[in-house]
Amino acid sequence: MLRRVVDKARHAIALRELEALLIGRTLTARETEGQWNLISDGEAYIHAWSWRLVGDNHIVVASEDHEHRFGLPKPINAVEKFNTALGGEPVARVEVSSITGDLAILFSGGIRLEIPTRSSGYESWSVGRKEDFSTLFVGANGGFL
């Protein structure tokens, strides 16, 4: 059952539940018709409208880069760049802004996956369980549900 997380104590409890699903797991990207699924090697998946991987002082790749050339010999394959950049690194930490609902996932190798909330009214990401496709968390303006 989804519930809006409205206070700091409930935010902390929900964050611990989210961490339990993701910490120690790896993520693999898949794109289908402009929608992104980040699949864990555990029981969870993340559905995101947009994301970016941030390394040391730069953006490694972003979902919006997918299939754009940017003057390169061939278009960027953001799926390949995502999966190569993470190289099987496990999730080390999870953060959710209680103000914006932005999701940040930090990997043991230092790369940070940022999934920003892009709307004041619509959700920008969700985390669910692969076995039954149930939605457990939804990122939205003001935190998460």
mmCIF file of C-alpha atoms in Angstrom:
data_model
loop_
_atom_site.group_PDB
_atom_site.id
_atom_site.type_symbol
_atom_site.label_atom_id
_atom_site.label_comp_id
_atom_site.label_asym_id
_atom_site.label_seq_id
_atom_site.Cartn_x
_atom_site.Cartn_y
_atom_site.Cartn_z
ATOM 1 C CA MET A 1 0.000 0.000 0.000
ATOM 2 C CA LEU A 2 1.379 3.412 -0.992
ATOM 3 C CA ARG A 3 1.383 6.165 1.594
ATOM 4 C CA ARG A 4 2.737 9.693 1.492
ATOM 5 C CA VAL A 5 5.768 10.086 3.704
ATOM 6 C CA VAL A 6 5.076 13.375 5.453
ATOM 7 C CA ASP A 7 7.339 13.564 8.456
ATOM 8 C CA LYS A 8 11.014 12.928 9.138
ATOM 9 C CA ALA A 9 10.432 9.771 11.172
ATOM 10 C CA ARG A 10 8.281 8.158 8.485
ATOM 11 C CA HIS A 11 10.744 9.314 5.806
ATOM 12 C CA ALA A 12 13.570 7.575 7.691
ATOM 13 C CA ILE A 13 11.549 4.342 8.000
ATOM 14 C CA ALA A 14 10.643 4.353 4.301
ATOM 15 C CA LEU A 15 14.247 5.080 3.363
ATOM 16 C CA ARG A 16 15.464 2.100 5.430
ATOM 17 C CA GLU A 17 12.958 -0.130 3.609
ATOM 18 C CA LEU A 18 14.211 1.165 0.250
ATOM 19 C CA GLU A 19 17.828 0.652 1.321
ATOM 20 C CA ALA A 20 17.056 -2.942 2.292
ATOM 21 C CA LEU A 21 15.918 -3.604 -1.278
ATOM 22 C CA LEU A 22 18.905 -1.970 -2.980
ATOM 23 C CA ILE A 23 22.083 -1.883 -0.849
ATOM 24 C CA GLY A 24 24.561 -4.552 -1.886
ATOM 25 C CA ARG A 25 22.747 -5.115 -5.204
ATOM 26 C CA THR A 26 23.868 -4.255 -8.713
ATOM 27 C CA LEU A 27 21.738 -2.457 -11.308
ATOM 28 C CA THR A 28 21.433 -3.051 -15.045
ATOM 29 C CA ALA A 29 19.745 -0.549 -17.382
ATOM 30 C CA ARG A 30 17.072 -1.377 -19.959
ATOM 31 C CA GLU A 31 15.285 1.111 -22.206
ATOM 32 C CA THR A 32 11.970 0.531 -23.951
ATOM 33 C CA GLU A 33 10.400 3.305 -26.019
ATOM 34 C CA GLY A 34 11.868 6.100 -23.908
ATOM 35 C CA GLN A 35 11.085 4.505 -20.571
ATOM 36 C CA TRP A 36 13.866 3.253 -18.347
ATOM 37 C CA ASN A 37 13.967 0.232 -16.080
ATOM 38 C CA LEU A 38 16.946 -0.273 -13.816
ATOM 39 C CA ILE A 39 16.857 -3.897 -12.795
ATOM 40 C CA SER A 40 18.593 -5.091 -9.636
ATOM 41 C CA ASP A 41 20.164 -8.516 -9.233
ATOM 42 C CA GLY A 42 17.812 -8.879 -6.259
ATOM 43 C CA GLU A 43 14.064 -8.557 -6.088
ATOM 44 C CA ALA A 44 13.650 -4.878 -7.046
ATOM 45 C CA TYR A 45 13.403 -2.766 -10.160
ATOM 46 C CA ILE A 46 13.404 1.006 -10.601
ATOM 47 C CA HIS A 47 11.278 2.680 -13.254
ATOM 48 C CA ALA A 48 12.567 6.157 -14.100
ATOM 49 C CA TRP A 49 11.653 8.867 -16.581
ATOM 50 C CA SER A 50 15.175 10.264 -16.614
ATOM 51 C CA TRP A 51 18.469 9.703 -14.860
ATOM 52 C CA ARG A 52 22.163 10.553 -14.972
ATOM 53 C CA LEU A 53 25.329 8.846 -13.798
ATOM 54 C CA VAL A 54 27.808 11.197 -12.166
ATOM 55 C CA GLY A 55 31.464 10.282 -11.784
ATOM 56 C CA ASP A 56 34.448 12.302 -10.638
ATOM 57 C CA ASN A 57 33.583 15.897 -11.588
ATOM 58 C CA HIS A 58 31.455 15.054 -14.640
ATOM 59 C CA ILE A 59 28.300 13.441 -15.939
ATOM 60 C CA VAL A 60 29.282 10.023 -17.304
ATOM 61 C CA VAL A 61 26.038 9.505 -19.222
ATOM 62 C CA ALA A 62 22.399 10.568 -18.971
ATOM 63 C CA SER A 63 19.202 8.992 -20.227
ATOM 64 C CA GLU A 64 18.675 11.980 -22.518
ATOM 65 C CA ASP A 65 21.974 11.120 -24.284
ATOM 66 C CA HIS A 66 20.527 7.855 -25.607
ATOM 67 C CA GLU A 67 20.703 7.611 -29.411
ATOM 68 C CA HIS A 68 22.066 11.161 -29.864
ATOM 69 C CA ARG A 69 25.238 11.647 -31.910
ATOM 70 C CA PHE A 70 26.626 14.893 -30.457
ATOM 71 C CA GLY A 71 29.007 15.043 -33.449
ATOM 72 C CA LEU A 72 30.377 11.564 -32.701
ATOM 73 C CA PRO A 73 30.819 8.846 -35.354
ATOM 74 C CA LYS A 74 27.856 6.911 -33.949
ATOM 75 C CA PRO A 75 24.970 7.654 -31.555
ATOM 76 C CA ILE A 76 25.482 7.155 -27.829
ATOM 77 C CA ASN A 77 24.034 3.955 -26.438
ATOM 78 C CA ALA A 78 23.158 5.032 -22.900
ATOM 79 C CA VAL A 79 22.251 1.465 -21.930
ATOM 80 C CA GLU A 80 25.769 0.231 -22.769
ATOM 81 C CA LYS A 81 27.447 3.246 -21.160
ATOM 82 C CA PHE A 82 25.367 2.826 -17.972
ATOM 83 C CA ASN A 83 26.113 -0.883 -17.669
ATOM 84 C CA THR A 84 29.807 -0.469 -18.534
ATOM 85 C CA ALA A 85 30.324 2.490 -16.180
ATOM 86 C CA LEU A 86 28.872 0.615 -13.221
ATOM 87 C CA GLY A 87 30.664 -2.600 -14.116
ATOM 88 C CA GLY A 88 28.802 -4.645 -11.529
ATOM 89 C CA GLU A 89 29.520 -2.255 -8.648
ATOM 90 C CA PRO A 90 27.033 -2.795 -5.796
ATOM 91 C CA VAL A 91 24.839 -0.095 -4.314
ATOM 92 C CA ALA A 92 26.475 1.386 -1.209
ATOM 93 C CA ARG A 93 23.988 4.069 -0.163
ATOM 94 C CA VAL A 94 20.518 5.375 -1.066
ATOM 95 C CA GLU A 95 19.227 8.923 -0.562
ATOM 96 C CA VAL A 96 15.785 10.441 -1.164
ATOM 97 C CA SER A 97 15.247 14.171 -0.769
ATOM 98 C CA SER A 98 12.366 14.860 1.590
ATOM 99 C CA ILE A 99 11.771 18.143 -0.255
ATOM 100 C CA THR A 100 12.026 17.266 -3.956
ATOM 101 C CA GLY A 101 11.736 13.484 -3.958
ATOM 102 C CA ASP A 102 14.976 13.171 -5.962
ATOM 103 C CA LEU A 103 16.511 9.701 -5.677
ATOM 104 C CA ALA A 104 20.286 9.263 -5.475
ATOM 105 C CA ILE A 105 21.975 5.868 -5.466
ATOM 106 C CA LEU A 106 25.669 5.751 -4.638
ATOM 107 C CA PHE A 107 27.760 2.790 -5.765
ATOM 108 C CA SER A 108 30.811 1.368 -4.036
ATOM 109 C CA GLY A 109 33.097 2.545 -6.871
ATOM 110 C CA GLY A 110 32.102 6.187 -6.356
ATOM 111 C CA ILE A 111 29.599 6.636 -9.179
ATOM 112 C CA ARG A 112 26.309 8.284 -8.258
ATOM 113 C CA LEU A 113 23.003 7.586 -10.030
ATOM 114 C CA GLU A 114 20.698 10.604 -9.800
ATOM 115 C CA ILE A 115 17.003 10.347 -10.640
ATOM 116 C CA PRO A 116 15.503 13.822 -10.334
ATOM 117 C CA THR A 117 11.860 14.666 -9.809
ATOM 118 C CA ARG A 118 10.917 16.593 -12.946
ATOM 119 C CA SER A 119 7.434 17.806 -12.046
ATOM 120 C CA SER A 120 5.604 19.440 -9.171
ATOM 121 C CA GLY A 121 2.634 17.133 -9.745
ATOM 122 C CA TYR A 122 3.745 13.914 -11.435
ATOM 123 C CA GLU A 123 5.950 11.140 -10.112
ATOM 124 C CA SER A 124 9.370 10.684 -11.736
ATOM 125 C CA TRP A 125 10.431 7.288 -10.450
ATOM 126 C CA SER A 126 9.098 4.200 -8.749
ATOM 127 C CA VAL A 127 10.592 1.145 -7.119
ATOM 128 C CA GLY A 128 8.802 -2.144 -7.304
ATOM 129 C CA ARG A 129 9.157 -5.846 -6.762
ATOM 130 C CA LYS A 130 10.042 -7.893 -9.874
ATOM 131 C CA GLU A 131 8.154 -11.034 -8.887
ATOM 132 C CA ASP A 132 4.698 -9.442 -9.071
ATOM 133 C CA PHE A 133 5.439 -5.961 -10.484
ATOM 134 C CA SER A 134 3.984 -4.391 -7.344
ATOM 135 C CA THR A 135 4.952 -0.768 -6.744
ATOM 136 C CA LEU A 136 6.512 -0.183 -3.343
ATOM 137 C CA PHE A 137 7.752 3.429 -3.556
ATOM 138 C CA VAL A 138 6.982 6.382 -5.811
ATOM 139 C CA GLY A 139 9.183 9.475 -5.987
ATOM 140 C CA ALA A 140 7.236 12.711 -6.097
ATOM 141 C CA ASN A 141 7.469 16.370 -5.163
ATOM 142 C CA GLY A 142 7.707 16.585 -1.374
ATOM 143 C CA GLY A 143 9.429 13.244 -0.834
ATOM 144 C CA PHE A 144 8.086 9.851 -1.726
ATOM 145 C CA LEU A 145 4.964 7.747 -1.349
#
